[in-house]
PDB file of C-alpha atoms and ligand atoms in Angstrom:
ATOM      1  CA  UNK A   1       0.807  19.916  -1.139  1.00  0.00           C
ATOM      2  CA  UNK A   2       2.668  19.081   2.128  1.00  0.00           C
ATOM      3  CA  UNK A   3       0.768  18.888   5.159  1.00  0.00           C
ATOM      4  CA  UNK A   4       1.997  19.179   8.848  1.00  0.00           C
ATOM      5  CA  UNK A   5       0.307  17.624  11.612  1.00  0.00           C
ATOM      6  CA  UNK A   6       1.342  18.399  15.254  1.00  0.00           C
ATOM      7  CA  UNK A   7       1.205  16.262  18.010  1.00  0.00           C
ATOM      8  CA  UNK A   8      -0.616  16.738  20.536  1.00  0.00           C
ATOM      9  CA  UNK A   9       0.904  14.140  22.650  1.00  0.00           C
ATOM     10  CA  UNK A  10       3.775  16.604  23.783  1.00  0.00           C
ATOM     11  CA  UNK A  11       1.459  19.591  24.376  1.00  0.00           C
ATOM     12  CA  UNK A  12      -0.195  21.097  27.797  1.00  0.00           C
ATOM     13  CA  UNK A  13      -3.117  19.027  27.952  1.00  0.00           C
ATOM     14  CA  UNK A  14      -4.248  21.425  30.765  1.00  0.00           C
ATOM     15  CA  UNK A  15      -4.208  24.110  27.809  1.00  0.00           C
ATOM     16  CA  UNK A  16      -5.937  22.242  25.085  1.00  0.00           C
ATOM     17  CA  UNK A  17      -7.537  24.336  23.845  1.00  0.00           C
ATOM     18  CA  UNK A  18      -4.917  27.588  23.697  1.00  0.00           C
ATOM     19  CA  UNK A  19      -2.231  25.075  22.337  1.00  0.00           C
ATOM     20  CA  UNK A  20      -4.375  23.771  19.109  1.00  0.00           C
ATOM     21  CA  UNK A  21      -5.162  27.161  18.715  1.00  0.00           C
ATOM     22  CA  UNK A  22      -1.840  28.434  18.311  1.00  0.00           C
ATOM     23  CA  UNK A  23      -0.711  25.499  15.926  1.00  0.00           C
ATOM     24  CA  UNK A  24      -3.759  26.156  14.091  1.00  0.00           C
ATOM     25  CA  UNK A  25      -2.850  29.831  13.620  1.00  0.00           C
ATOM     26  CA  UNK A  26       0.594  29.475  12.560  1.00  0.00           C
ATOM     27  CA  UNK A  27      -0.220  26.923   9.847  1.00  0.00           C
ATOM     28  CA  UNK A  28      -0.889  23.444  11.341  1.00  0.00           C
ATOM     29  CA  UNK A  29      -2.878  21.290   8.437  1.00  0.00           C
ATOM     30  CA  UNK A  30      -4.034  18.354  10.494  1.00  0.00           C
ATOM     31  CA  UNK A  31      -4.447  18.102  14.735  1.00  0.00           C
ATOM     32  CA  UNK A  32      -2.357  14.337  14.999  1.00  0.00           C
ATOM     33  CA  UNK A  33      -3.388  12.452  17.894  1.00  0.00           C
ATOM     34  CA  UNK A  34      -1.363   9.553  19.712  1.00  0.00           C
ATOM     35  CA  UNK A  35      -3.631   6.609  21.418  1.00  0.00           C
ATOM     36  CA  UNK A  36      -1.310   4.153  23.325  1.00  0.00           C
ATOM     37  CA  UNK A  37      -2.526   1.407  25.551  1.00  0.00           C
ATOM     38  CA  UNK A  38       0.254   0.356  27.379  1.00  0.00           C
ATOM     39  CA  UNK A  39       0.158  -3.036  25.499  1.00  0.00           C
ATOM     40  CA  UNK A  40       1.149  -2.880  21.859  1.00  0.00           C
ATOM     41  CA  UNK A  41       3.068   0.225  23.360  1.00  0.00           C
ATOM     42  CA  UNK A  42       4.985   0.689  26.716  1.00  0.00           C
ATOM     43  CA  UNK A  43       3.076   4.108  27.153  1.00  0.00           C
ATOM     44  CA  UNK A  44      -0.333   4.881  27.880  1.00  0.00           C
ATOM     45  CA  UNK A  45      -1.978   8.133  27.027  1.00  0.00           C
ATOM     46  CA  UNK A  46      -5.393   9.189  26.290  1.00  0.00           C
ATOM     47  CA  UNK A  47      -9.067   7.686  24.088  1.00  0.00           C
ATOM     48  CA  UNK A  48     -11.714   9.239  22.538  1.00  0.00           C
ATOM     49  CA  UNK A  49     -12.582  11.501  25.636  1.00  0.00           C
ATOM     50  CA  UNK A  50      -9.763  13.417  24.443  1.00  0.00           C
ATOM     51  CA  UNK A  51      -9.979  13.177  20.845  1.00  0.00           C
ATOM     52  CA  UNK A  52     -13.544  14.588  21.437  1.00  0.00           C
ATOM     53  CA  UNK A  53     -12.356  17.665  23.646  1.00  0.00           C
ATOM     54  CA  UNK A  54      -9.509  18.376  21.144  1.00  0.00           C
ATOM     55  CA  UNK A  55     -12.563  18.083  17.543  1.00  0.00           C
ATOM     56  CA  UNK A  56     -14.329  21.021  19.657  1.00  0.00           C
ATOM     57  CA  UNK A  57     -11.324  23.314  19.896  1.00  0.00           C
ATOM     58  CA  UNK A  58     -10.706  23.260  15.839  1.00  0.00           C
ATOM     59  CA  UNK A  59     -11.846  22.873  12.363  1.00  0.00           C
ATOM     60  CA  UNK A  60      -8.629  21.317  11.114  1.00  0.00           C
ATOM     61  CA  UNK A  61      -8.880  17.317  10.304  1.00  0.00           C
ATOM     62  CA  UNK A  62      -8.127  15.196  13.129  1.00  0.00           C
ATOM     63  CA  UNK A  63      -5.679  12.463  12.711  1.00  0.00           C
ATOM     64  CA  UNK A  64      -5.810   9.376  14.810  1.00  0.00           C
ATOM     65  CA  UNK A  65      -2.673   7.153  15.286  1.00  0.00           C
ATOM     66  CA  UNK A  66      -3.648   3.932  16.825  1.00  0.00           C
ATOM     67  CA  UNK A  67      -0.830   2.298  18.888  1.00  0.00           C
ATOM     68  CA  UNK A  68      -3.040  -0.075  20.683  1.00  0.00           C
ATOM     69  CA  UNK A  69      -4.247  -4.186  20.596  1.00  0.00           C
ATOM     70  CA  UNK A  70      -7.377  -5.104  18.870  1.00  0.00           C
ATOM     71  CA  UNK A  71      -7.776  -1.452  17.380  1.00  0.00           C
ATOM     72  CA  UNK A  72     -11.011  -3.020  15.667  1.00  0.00           C
ATOM     73  CA  UNK A  73     -12.646  -2.556  19.063  1.00  0.00           C
ATOM     74  CA  UNK A  74     -12.491   1.048  18.990  1.00  0.00           C
ATOM     75  CA  UNK A  75     -12.944   2.441  15.251  1.00  0.00           C
ATOM     76  CA  UNK A  76     -16.273   3.547  16.038  1.00  0.00           C
ATOM     77  CA  UNK A  77     -15.663   5.272  19.352  1.00  0.00           C
ATOM     78  CA  UNK A  78     -12.939   7.575  17.627  1.00  0.00           C
ATOM     79  CA  UNK A  79     -15.209   8.038  14.632  1.00  0.00           C
ATOM     80  CA  UNK A  80     -17.716   9.309  16.830  1.00  0.00           C
ATOM     81  CA  UNK A  81     -15.164  11.212  18.692  1.00  0.00           C
ATOM     82  CA  UNK A  82     -14.495  13.232  15.801  1.00  0.00           C
ATOM     83  CA  UNK A  83     -11.934  11.452  14.121  1.00  0.00           C
ATOM     84  CA  UNK A  84     -11.120  11.900  10.302  1.00  0.00           C
ATOM     85  CA  UNK A  85      -8.312   9.843   9.463  1.00  0.00           C
ATOM     86  CA  UNK A  86      -7.757   6.313  11.442  1.00  0.00           C
ATOM     87  CA  UNK A  87      -4.538   4.709  11.043  1.00  0.00           C
ATOM     88  CA  UNK A  88      -4.144   1.036  12.540  1.00  0.00           C
ATOM     89  CA  UNK A  89      -0.867  -1.001  12.693  1.00  0.00           C
ATOM     90  CA  UNK A  90       0.096  -3.295  10.036  1.00  0.00           C
ATOM     91  CA  UNK A  91       1.918  -5.236  12.774  1.00  0.00           C
ATOM     92  CA  UNK A  92      -1.271  -5.792  15.362  1.00  0.00           C
ATOM     93  CA  UNK A  93      -3.546  -5.840  12.357  1.00  0.00           C
ATOM     94  CA  UNK A  94      -4.732  -9.541  11.240  1.00  0.00           C
ATOM     95  CA  UNK A  95      -7.585  -9.017   8.703  1.00  0.00           C
ATOM     96  CA  UNK A  96      -6.121  -5.440   7.318  1.00  0.00           C
ATOM     97  CA  UNK A  97      -8.496  -5.560   4.572  1.00  0.00           C
ATOM     98  CA  UNK A  98     -11.324  -5.797   6.884  1.00  0.00           C
ATOM     99  CA  UNK A  99     -10.268  -3.300   9.006  1.00  0.00           C
ATOM    100  CA  UNK A 100      -9.175  -0.911   5.960  1.00  0.00           C
ATOM    101  CA  UNK A 101     -13.245  -1.026   4.680  1.00  0.00           C
ATOM    102  CA  UNK A 102     -14.519  -0.547   8.320  1.00  0.00           C
ATOM    103  CA  UNK A 103     -12.822   2.587   8.399  1.00  0.00           C
ATOM    104  CA  UNK A 104     -13.794   3.968   5.083  1.00  0.00           C
ATOM    105  CA  UNK A 105     -17.598   2.222   5.977  1.00  0.00           C
ATOM    106  CA  UNK A 106     -17.779   4.852   9.105  1.00  0.00           C
ATOM    107  CA  UNK A 107     -16.896   7.675   7.072  1.00  0.00           C
ATOM    108  CA  UNK A 108     -13.215   8.234   8.097  1.00  0.00           C
ATOM    109  CA  UNK A 109      -9.833   8.142   5.781  1.00  0.00           C
ATOM    110  CA  UNK A 110      -8.011   4.724   6.345  1.00  0.00           C
ATOM    111  CA  UNK A 111      -4.115   4.680   7.184  1.00  0.00           C
ATOM    112  CA  UNK A 112      -2.146   1.819   7.872  1.00  0.00           C
ATOM    113  CA  UNK A 113       1.008   2.259   9.969  1.00  0.00           C
ATOM    114  CA  UNK A 114       4.607   0.840   9.811  1.00  0.00           C
ATOM    115  CA  UNK A 115       7.111   0.490  12.461  1.00  0.00           C
ATOM    116  CA  UNK A 116      10.763   0.607  11.730  1.00  0.00           C
ATOM    117  CA  UNK A 117      11.387  -2.362  11.082  1.00  0.00           C
ATOM    118  CA  UNK A 118       8.636  -3.309   8.909  1.00  0.00           C
ATOM    119  CA  UNK A 119       9.322  -3.167   5.390  1.00  0.00           C
ATOM    120  CA  UNK A 120       7.448  -1.149   3.153  1.00  0.00           C
ATOM    121  CA  UNK A 121       7.206  -4.279   0.443  1.00  0.00           C
ATOM    122  CA  UNK A 122       4.538  -5.929   3.349  1.00  0.00           C
ATOM    123  CA  UNK A 123       2.045  -3.256   2.112  1.00  0.00           C
ATOM    124  CA  UNK A 124       1.947  -4.390  -1.955  1.00  0.00           C
ATOM    125  CA  UNK A 125      -1.695  -5.872  -1.384  1.00  0.00           C
ATOM    126  CA  UNK A 126      -3.165  -3.576   0.480  1.00  0.00           C
ATOM    127  CA  UNK A 127      -1.346  -0.186  -0.806  1.00  0.00           C
ATOM    128  CA  UNK A 128      -4.037   0.463  -3.177  1.00  0.00           C
ATOM    129  CA  UNK A 129      -7.111   0.422  -0.730  1.00  0.00           C
ATOM    130  CA  UNK A 130      -5.470   3.499   1.573  1.00  0.00           C
ATOM    131  CA  UNK A 131      -5.569   6.773   1.893  1.00  0.00           C
ATOM    132  CA  UNK A 132      -2.479   7.096   3.964  1.00  0.00           C
ATOM    133  CA  UNK A 133       0.476   5.227   4.649  1.00  0.00           C
ATOM    134  CA  UNK A 134       2.484   6.318   7.639  1.00  0.00           C
ATOM    135  CA  UNK A 135       5.841   5.401   7.953  1.00  0.00           C
ATOM    136  CA  UNK A 136       7.174   5.460  11.610  1.00  0.00           C
ATOM    137  CA  UNK A 137      10.840   7.214  11.933  1.00  0.00           C
ATOM    138  CA  UNK A 138      10.821   6.274  15.918  1.00  0.00           C
ATOM    139  CA  UNK A 139       9.791   3.252  17.399  1.00  0.00           C
ATOM    140  CA  UNK A 140       6.221   3.934  18.201  1.00  0.00           C
ATOM    141  CA  UNK A 141       5.503   5.171  22.436  1.00  0.00           C
ATOM    142  CA  UNK A 142       6.882   8.092  23.035  1.00  0.00           C
ATOM    143  CA  UNK A 143       8.002  11.547  22.022  1.00  0.00           C
ATOM    144  CA  UNK A 144      10.857  13.239  21.953  1.00  0.00           C
ATOM    145  CA  UNK A 145      13.176  10.228  20.482  1.00  0.00           C
ATOM    146  CA  UNK A 146      15.666  10.507  17.385  1.00  0.00           C
ATOM    147  CA  UNK A 147      14.817  10.174  14.042  1.00  0.00           C
ATOM    148  CA  UNK A 148      15.825   6.665  12.539  1.00  0.00           C
ATOM    149  CA  UNK A 149      18.577   6.962   9.844  1.00  0.00           C
ATOM    150  CA  UNK A 150      17.478   4.453   7.239  1.00  0.00           C
ATOM    151  CA  UNK A 151      13.991   6.207   6.990  1.00  0.00           C
ATOM    152  CA  UNK A 152      14.437   8.160   3.504  1.00  0.00           C
ATOM    153  CA  UNK A 153      15.012   5.343   1.860  1.00  0.00           C
ATOM    154  CA  UNK A 154      11.587   3.583   3.050  1.00  0.00           C
ATOM    155  CA  UNK A 155      10.106   6.762   1.878  1.00  0.00           C
ATOM    156  CA  UNK A 156      11.534   6.753  -1.238  1.00  0.00           C
ATOM    157  CA  UNK A 157      10.249   2.780  -1.739  1.00  0.00           C
ATOM    158  CA  UNK A 158       6.772   4.116  -0.936  1.00  0.00           C
ATOM    159  CA  UNK A 159       6.659   6.923  -3.403  1.00  0.00           C
ATOM    160  CA  UNK A 160       7.872   3.586  -5.914  1.00  0.00           C
ATOM    161  CA  UNK A 161       4.744   1.591  -4.247  1.00  0.00           C
ATOM    162  CA  UNK A 162       2.265   4.370  -4.968  1.00  0.00           C
ATOM    163  CA  UNK A 163       3.640   4.741  -8.573  1.00  0.00           C
ATOM    164  CA  UNK A 164       3.732   1.117  -9.647  1.00  0.00           C
ATOM    165  CA  UNK A 165       0.212   0.376  -8.132  1.00  0.00           C
ATOM    166  CA  UNK A 166      -0.991   3.828 -10.006  1.00  0.00           C
ATOM    167  CA  UNK A 167      -2.557   4.283  -6.515  1.00  0.00           C
ATOM    168  CA  UNK A 168      -3.065   8.150  -4.905  1.00  0.00           C
ATOM    169  CA  UNK A 169      -2.608   7.587  -0.780  1.00  0.00           C
ATOM    170  CA  UNK A 170      -0.452  10.083   1.015  1.00  0.00           C
ATOM    171  CA  UNK A 171       2.738   9.364   2.531  1.00  0.00           C
ATOM    172  CA  UNK A 172       3.163  10.216   6.079  1.00  0.00           C
ATOM    173  CA  UNK A 173       6.492  10.083   8.854  1.00  0.00           C
ATOM    174  CA  UNK A 174       6.090  10.386  12.288  1.00  0.00           C
ATOM    175  CA  UNK A 175       8.958  10.561  14.767  1.00  0.00           C
ATOM    176  CA  UNK A 176      11.970  12.755  15.387  1.00  0.00           C
ATOM    177  CA  UNK A 177      11.003  15.223  13.009  1.00  0.00           C
ATOM    178  CA  UNK A 178      12.277  18.804  13.675  1.00  0.00           C
ATOM    179  CA  UNK A 179      13.519  21.433  11.261  1.00  0.00           C
ATOM    180  CA  UNK A 180      16.800  19.668  10.424  1.00  0.00           C
ATOM    181  CA  UNK A 181      15.221  15.979   9.902  1.00  0.00           C
ATOM    182  CA  UNK A 182      12.357  17.467   8.172  1.00  0.00           C
ATOM    183  CA  UNK A 183      13.850  18.267   4.957  1.00  0.00           C
ATOM    184  CA  UNK A 184      15.644  14.922   3.974  1.00  0.00           C
ATOM    185  CA  UNK A 185      12.333  13.386   4.335  1.00  0.00           C
ATOM    186  CA  UNK A 186      10.468  16.531   2.107  1.00  0.00           C
ATOM    187  CA  UNK A 187      13.057  15.550  -0.095  1.00  0.00           C
ATOM    188  CA  UNK A 188      12.519  11.885   0.140  1.00  0.00           C
ATOM    189  CA  UNK A 189       9.060  12.440  -1.351  1.00  0.00           C
ATOM    190  CA  UNK A 190       7.029  12.763   2.133  1.00  0.00           C
ATOM    191  CA  UNK A 191       3.148  14.508   2.430  1.00  0.00           C
ATOM    192  CA  UNK A 192       2.419  14.600   5.585  1.00  0.00           C
ATOM    193  CA  UNK A 193       4.535  15.682   8.795  1.00  0.00           C
ATOM    194  CA  UNK A 194       3.999  14.582  12.038  1.00  0.00           C
ATOM    195  CA  UNK A 195       6.045  16.745  14.390  1.00  0.00           C
ATOM    196  CA  UNK A 196       5.507  16.914  18.606  1.00  0.00           C
ATOM    197  CA  UNK A 197       8.147  17.833  20.741  1.00  0.00           C
ATOM    198  CA  UNK A 198       9.950  19.927  18.210  1.00  0.00           C
ATOM    199  CA  UNK A 199       6.558  21.950  17.993  1.00  0.00           C
ATOM    200  CA  UNK A 200       5.443  21.596  21.457  1.00  0.00           C
ATOM    201  CA  UNK A 201       8.480  21.632  23.341  1.00  0.00           C
ATOM    202  CA  UNK A 202       9.271  24.579  22.572  1.00  0.00           C
ATOM    203  CA  UNK A 203       9.021  28.283  24.287  1.00  0.00           C
ATOM    204  CA  UNK A 204       7.886  29.480  20.995  1.00  0.00           C
ATOM    205  CA  UNK A 205       5.003  27.149  19.931  1.00  0.00           C
ATOM    206  CA  UNK A 206       3.598  29.583  16.918  1.00  0.00           C
ATOM    207  CA  UNK A 207       7.200  30.219  15.968  1.00  0.00           C
ATOM    208  CA  UNK A 208       8.279  26.964  15.704  1.00  0.00           C
ATOM    209  CA  UNK A 209       4.871  25.771  13.848  1.00  0.00           C
ATOM    210  CA  UNK A 210       5.669  28.441  11.407  1.00  0.00           C
ATOM    211  CA  UNK A 211       9.255  27.068  10.687  1.00  0.00           C
ATOM    212  CA  UNK A 212       8.478  23.931  10.339  1.00  0.00           C
ATOM    213  CA  UNK A 213       5.816  25.230   7.985  1.00  0.00           C
ATOM    214  CA  UNK A 214       7.993  27.141   5.786  1.00  0.00           C
ATOM    215  CA  UNK A 215      10.136  24.625   5.242  1.00  0.00           C
ATOM    216  CA  UNK A 216       7.417  22.769   3.722  1.00  0.00           C
ATOM    217  CA  UNK A 217       6.350  25.722   1.554  1.00  0.00           C
ATOM    218  CA  UNK A 218      10.405  25.947  -0.006  1.00  0.00           C
TER     219      UNK A 218
HETATM  220  C1  DX5 B 301       5.385   8.171  19.086  1.00  0.00           C
HETATM  221  C2  DX5 B 301       4.195   8.993  18.282  1.00  0.00           C
HETATM  222  C3  DX5 B 301       4.586  10.424  17.643  1.00  0.00           C
HETATM  223  C4  DX5 B 301       4.893  11.399  18.834  1.00  0.00           C
HETATM  224  C5  DX5 B 301       6.389  12.288  17.872  1.00  0.00           C
HETATM  225  O1  DX5 B 301       5.003   7.118  19.459  1.00  0.00           O
HETATM  226  O2  DX5 B 301       3.508   8.318  17.248  1.00  0.00           O
HETATM  227  O3  DX5 B 301       3.873  11.091  17.215  1.00  0.00           O
HETATM  228  O4  DX5 B 301       4.588  12.082  19.105  1.00  0.00           O
HETATM  229  O5  DX5 B 301       7.130  12.894  18.490  1.00  0.00           O
HETATM  230  P1  DX5 B 301       8.079  13.670  18.269  1.00  0.00           P
HETATM  231  O6  DX5 B 301       7.947  14.269  17.228  1.00  0.00           O
HETATM  232  O7  DX5 B 301       8.696  14.106  19.589  1.00  0.00           O
HETATM  233  O8  DX5 B 301       9.085  12.507  17.767  1.00  0.00           O
HETATM  234 ZN1   ZN B 302       1.815   9.388  15.911  1.00  0.00          ZN
END
């Protein structure tokens, strides 16, 4: 089962409920929320209050991607706001095993994110404990960037790692995903596809969502 996760980073937040409704009706599987603090990444977006608002708009799982320093401090806040999946960056967290355990303890699925320059192999001793591995296909911080070309190879490595450990985590990609780039990451073995600007910066949000979803069904 391949899943589409529109990122509301690129949505018109003055119309959040309507934007979420449009993607939900057109085939979205998860709602992806990009949390940026201006420290771990240069940009600032939104926090638990907006996640709580998104939670009220949909029954779909809320997929929270934390691009913040010291994410451990905020896990409970995001879970209480309604996050179903919480992912933290490998590059930021020192005691990753503890953080993963904590995310599960509070009832969420636990994900680890790696930047484009972080090798998949560093996850060897944490991968069997996670629910989701998010592979960044742009440098995190902004929507609308171009897909980085060695990403397919990294997805294949993640698929191999999963197999070698007999693990069952989902593999997600995030950044520069559109109707062209989605094909090669799908072929590489990815499970969950985040898309921001290719869905929301489109005159027809419903059609853009349905087009990506159809490519995943073929
Ligand atoms: C980037 C974020 C992405 C972003 C993707 O730092 O993690 O989720 O919304 O946006 P697009 O799809 O426009 O590259
Ligand atoms: Zn993201």
